[in-house]
Amino acid sequence: MRALGARLRGLRTEAGLTGAVLAHRAGVGQPTVSKVETGRMVPSLDVLDRLSRALGLDESTAHEVRDLLAAVVGAADSDGAERTTPVAGTTVDEEVRSARLVRSLPMPAKSSTR
């Protein structure tokens, strides 16, 4: 995940773009770009392709980053072992990754103050 994120960050820097500009051009949120670049989120193939187009990558470089994504996803699915690498489109924080129990609670409904 970190290799993919570092490669994308390098390509963005080479293109002279900020994370916010890349996010706008790709039609994704700036936090998504940041999380992908720091290895905290594995992008879906769709998001990766949007980022590649927004960066203006040639076919060879776009194929390279797709291969990096495939390696991340493949590592998660190999051996039938317990999944230690997240699947595409998920966000992973160190606290969640190392937790023994994670609970997901529904957000409370917003109250109307009219």
Coordinates of N, CA and C in Angstrom, one line a residue:
M1 N 0.8 -1.2 0.0 CA 0.0 0.0 0.0 C 0.9 1.3 0.0
R2 N 1.9 1.2 0.8 CA 2.8 2.4 0.9 C 3.5 2.6 -0.4
A3 N 3.9 1.5 -1.1 CA 4.6 1.7 -2.4 C 3.7 2.4 -3.4
L4 N 2.4 1.9 -3.5 CA 1.5 2.5 -4.4 C 1.3 4.0 -4.1
G5 N 1.1 4.3 -2.8 CA 0.9 5.7 -2.4 C 2.0 6.6 -2.7
A6 N 3.2 6.0 -2.4 CA 4.5 6.8 -2.7 C 4.6 7.1 -4.1
R7 N 4.3 6.1 -5.0 CA 4.4 6.3 -6.4 C 3.4 7.3 -6.9
L8 N 2.2 7.3 -6.4 CA 1.2 8.3 -6.8 C 1.6 9.7 -6.3
R9 N 2.1 9.8 -5.1 CA 2.6 11.1 -4.6 C 3.7 11.6 -5.5
G10 N 4.6 10.8 -5.9 CA 5.7 11.2 -6.7 C 5.3 11.7 -8.1
L11 N 4.3 10.9 -8.6 CA 3.7 11.3 -9.9 C 3.0 12.7 -9.8
R12 N 2.3 12.9 -8.7 CA 1.6 14.1 -8.5 C 2.5 15.3 -8.4
T13 N 3.6 15.0 -7.6 CA 4.6 16.1 -7.4 C 5.3 16.4 -8.8
E14 N 5.7 15.4 -9.6 CA 6.3 15.6 -10.9 C 5.3 16.4 -11.8
A15 N 4.0 16.2 -11.6 CA 3.1 16.9 -12.5 C 2.8 18.3 -11.9
G16 N 3.4 18.7 -10.8 CA 3.3 20.0 -10.2 C 1.9 20.3 -9.7
L17 N 1.2 19.3 -9.2 CA -0.1 19.4 -8.7 C -0.2 19.3 -7.2
T18 N -1.1 20.0 -6.5 CA -1.3 19.8 -5.1 C -2.3 18.7 -5.0
G19 N -2.5 18.1 -3.8 CA -3.5 17.1 -3.6 C -4.9 17.6 -3.9
A20 N -5.1 18.8 -3.5 CA -6.5 19.4 -3.8 C -6.8 19.5 -5.2
V21 N -5.8 20.0 -6.0 CA -6.0 20.1 -7.5 C -6.2 18.7 -8.1
L22 N -5.4 17.7 -7.7 CA -5.5 16.4 -8.2 C -6.9 15.8 -7.9
A23 N -7.3 16.0 -6.6 CA -8.7 15.5 -6.2 C -9.8 16.1 -7.1
H24 N -9.7 17.4 -7.3 CA -10.7 18.1 -8.1 C -10.7 17.6 -9.5
R25 N -9.6 17.4 -10.1 CA -9.5 16.9 -11.5 C -10.0 15.5 -11.6
A26 N -9.8 14.7 -10.6 CA -10.2 13.3 -10.6 C -11.6 13.1 -10.1
G27 N -12.2 14.1 -9.5 CA -13.6 14.0 -9.1 C -13.7 13.2 -7.8
V28 N -12.6 13.3 -7.0 CA -12.6 12.6 -5.7 C -12.4 13.6 -4.6
G29 N -12.6 13.3 -3.3 CA -12.3 14.2 -2.3 C -10.8 14.3 -2.0
Q30 N -10.3 15.5 -1.5 CA -8.9 15.6 -1.2 C -8.5 14.6 -0.1
P31 N -9.3 14.3 0.9 CA -8.9 13.3 1.9 C -8.6 12.0 1.2
T32 N -9.3 11.6 0.2 CA -9.1 10.4 -0.5 C -7.7 10.4 -1.1
V33 N -7.3 11.4 -1.7 CA -5.9 11.5 -2.3 C -4.9 11.4 -1.2
S34 N -5.1 12.1 -0.1 CA -4.2 12.0 1.0 C -4.1 10.6 1.6
K35 N -5.2 10.0 1.8 CA -5.2 8.6 2.4 C -4.5 7.6 1.5
V36 N -4.8 7.7 0.2 CA -4.1 6.8 -0.8 C -2.6 7.1 -0.8
E37 N -2.2 8.3 -0.8 CA -0.8 8.6 -0.9 C 0.0 8.2 0.4
T38 N -0.7 8.2 1.5 CA -0.1 7.8 2.8 C -0.2 6.3 3.1
G39 N -0.9 5.6 2.2 CA -1.0 4.2 2.4 C -2.1 3.8 3.4
R40 N -3.0 4.7 3.7 CA -4.1 4.4 4.7 C -5.3 4.0 4.0
M41 N -5.4 4.1 2.7 CA -6.5 3.7 1.9 C -6.1 3.0 0.6
V42 N -6.7 1.9 0.3 CA -6.5 1.2 -1.0 C -7.5 1.7 -1.9
P43 N -7.2 2.4 -3.0 CA -8.2 2.9 -3.9 C -8.8 1.8 -4.7
S44 N -10.1 2.0 -5.1 CA -10.7 1.1 -6.0 C -10.1 1.3 -7.4
L45 N -10.3 0.3 -8.3 CA -9.7 0.5 -9.7 C -10.3 1.7 -10.3
D46 N -11.5 2.0 -10.1 CA -12.1 3.2 -10.7 C -11.4 4.5 -10.2
V47 N -11.2 4.6 -8.9 CA -10.5 5.8 -8.3 C -9.1 5.8 -8.8
L48 N -8.4 4.7 -8.9 CA -7.0 4.7 -9.4 C -7.0 5.2 -10.9
D49 N -8.0 4.7 -11.7 CA -8.0 5.2 -13.1 C -8.3 6.7 -13.2
R50 N -9.2 7.2 -12.3 CA -9.5 8.6 -12.3 C -8.3 9.4 -12.0
L51 N -7.5 8.9 -11.0 CA -6.3 9.6 -10.6 C -5.3 9.6 -11.7
S52 N -5.2 8.4 -12.4 CA -4.2 8.3 -13.5 C -4.6 9.3 -14.6
R53 N -5.8 9.3 -15.0 CA -6.3 10.3 -16.0 C -6.0 11.7 -15.6
A54 N -6.3 12.0 -14.4 CA -6.1 13.4 -13.9 C -4.6 13.8 -13.8
L55 N -3.8 12.8 -13.6 CA -2.3 13.0 -13.7 C -1.8 13.1 -15.1
G56 N -2.6 12.7 -16.1 CA -2.1 12.6 -17.4 C -1.1 11.5 -17.7
L57 N -1.2 10.4 -17.0 CA -0.2 9.3 -17.1 C -0.3 8.7 -18.5
D58 N 0.9 8.4 -19.0 CA 0.9 7.6 -20.3 C 0.5 6.2 -19.9
E59 N 0.2 5.4 -21.0 CA -0.3 4.0 -20.8 C 0.6 3.2 -20.0
S60 N 1.9 3.3 -20.2 CA 2.9 2.5 -19.5 C 2.9 2.8 -18.0
T61 N 2.9 4.0 -17.6 CA 2.9 4.4 -16.2 C 1.5 4.1 -15.6
A62 N 0.4 4.2 -16.3 CA -0.9 3.9 -15.8 C -0.9 2.4 -15.5
H63 N -0.3 1.6 -16.4 CA -0.3 0.1 -16.2 C 0.6 -0.2 -15.0
E64 N 1.7 0.5 -14.8 CA 2.5 0.3 -13.6 C 1.7 0.5 -12.3
V65 N 1.0 1.6 -12.2 CA 0.2 1.8 -11.0 C -0.9 0.8 -10.8
R66 N -1.5 0.4 -11.9 CA -2.5 -0.7 -11.8 C -1.9 -2.0 -11.3
D67 N -0.7 -2.3 -11.8 CA 0.0 -3.5 -11.3 C 0.3 -3.4 -9.8
L68 N 0.7 -2.2 -9.3 CA 0.9 -2.0 -7.9 C -0.4 -2.2 -7.1
L69 N -1.5 -1.8 -7.6 CA -2.8 -2.0 -7.0 C -3.1 -3.5 -7.0
A70 N -2.9 -4.2 -8.1 CA -3.1 -5.6 -8.2 C -2.3 -6.4 -7.1
A71 N -1.1 -5.9 -6.9 CA -0.2 -6.6 -6.0 C -0.7 -6.4 -4.6
V72 N -1.3 -5.3 -4.2 CA -1.9 -5.0 -2.9 C -3.1 -5.9 -2.7
V73 N -4.0 -5.9 -3.7 CA -5.2 -6.7 -3.6 C -4.8 -8.2 -3.6
G74 N -3.8 -8.6 -4.4 CA -3.4 -10.0 -4.5 C -2.8 -10.5 -3.2
A75 N -2.1 -9.6 -2.5 CA -1.5 -10.0 -1.2 C -2.6 -10.3 -0.2
A76 N -3.7 -9.5 -0.3 CA -4.8 -9.7 0.6 C -5.5 -11.0 0.4
D77 N -5.5 -11.5 -0.8 CA -6.2 -12.7 -1.2 C -5.4 -14.0 -1.2
S78 N -4.0 -13.9 -1.0 CA -3.2 -15.0 -1.2 C -3.3 -16.0 0.0
D79 N -3.0 -17.2 -0.3 CA -2.9 -18.3 0.6 C -4.1 -18.6 1.4
G80 N -5.2 -17.9 1.3 CA -6.3 -18.1 2.1 C -6.0 -17.7 3.6
A81 N -4.9 -17.0 3.8 CA -4.5 -16.6 5.1 C -5.4 -15.5 5.6
E82 N -5.3 -15.3 6.9 CA -6.1 -14.2 7.5 C -5.7 -12.9 6.8
R83 N -6.7 -12.1 6.5 CA -6.5 -10.9 5.7 C -5.8 -9.8 6.6
T84 N -4.6 -9.4 6.2 CA -3.9 -8.4 6.9 C -3.8 -7.1 6.0
T85 N -4.1 -7.2 4.8 CA -4.1 -6.0 3.9 C -5.5 -5.8 3.5
P86 N -5.9 -4.5 3.5 CA -7.3 -4.2 3.3 C -7.7 -4.4 1.8
V87 N -9.0 -4.6 1.5 CA -9.4 -4.7 0.2 C -9.6 -3.3 -0.4
A88 N -9.6 -3.2 -1.7 CA -9.7 -1.9 -2.4 C -10.9 -1.1 -1.9
G89 N -10.7 0.2 -1.7 CA -11.7 1.1 -1.3 C -11.9 1.2 0.2
T90 N -11.1 0.5 1.0 CA -11.2 0.6 2.5 C -10.2 1.6 3.0
T91 N -10.5 2.1 4.2 CA -9.5 3.0 4.9 C -9.1 2.2 6.1
V92 N -7.8 2.3 6.4 CA -7.2 1.6 7.5 C -6.4 2.5 8.4
D93 N -6.8 2.7 9.6 CA -6.0 3.4 10.5 C -5.3 2.4 11.4
E94 N -4.1 2.8 11.9 CA -3.3 2.0 12.7 C -4.1 1.4 13.9
E95 N -4.9 2.3 14.5 CA -5.6 1.8 15.7 C -6.6 0.7 15.3
V96 N -7.2 0.8 14.2 CA -8.2 -0.2 13.7 C -7.5 -1.5 13.3
R97 N -6.4 -1.3 12.6 CA -5.6 -2.5 12.1 C -5.1 -3.3 13.3
S98 N -4.7 -2.7 14.4 CA -4.2 -3.4 15.5 C -5.2 -3.8 16.6
A99 N -6.4 -3.4 16.4 CA -7.5 -3.6 17.4 C -7.9 -5.1 17.4
R100 N -8.2 -5.6 18.6 CA -8.8 -7.0 18.7 C -10.3 -7.0 18.4
L101 N -10.9 -5.8 18.7 CA -12.4 -5.7 18.5 C -12.7 -4.3 18.0
V102 N -13.4 -4.3 16.9 CA -13.8 -3.0 16.4 C -15.3 -3.0 16.3
R103 N -16.0 -2.0 16.8 CA -17.4 -1.9 16.8 C -17.8 -0.8 15.9
S104 N -18.8 -1.0 15.0 CA -19.3 0.0 14.2 C -20.7 0.4 14.6
L105 N -20.9 1.6 15.0 CA -22.2 2.0 15.5 C -22.8 2.9 14.6
P106 N -24.2 2.9 14.4 CA -24.8 3.8 13.5 C -24.7 5.2 14.1
M107 N -24.7 6.1 13.1 CA -24.7 7.5 13.5 C -26.0 7.9 14.0
P108 N -26.1 8.8 15.0 CA -27.4 9.2 15.5 C -28.1 10.1 14.5
A109 N -29.4 10.0 14.4 CA -30.2 10.8 13.5 C -30.0 12.3 13.8
K110 N -29.9 13.1 12.8 CA -29.8 14.6 13.1 C -31.1 15.1 13.5
S111 N -31.1 15.9 14.5 CA -32.4 16.4 15.0 C -32.7 17.7 14.3
S112 N -33.9 17.9 14.0 CA -34.3 19.2 13.3 C -34.6 20.2 14.4
T113 N -34.1 21.4 14.2 CA -34.3 22.5 15.2 C -35.2 23.6 14.7
R114 N -36.0 23.2 13.7 CA -36.9 24.2 13.2 C -38.1 24.5 14.0

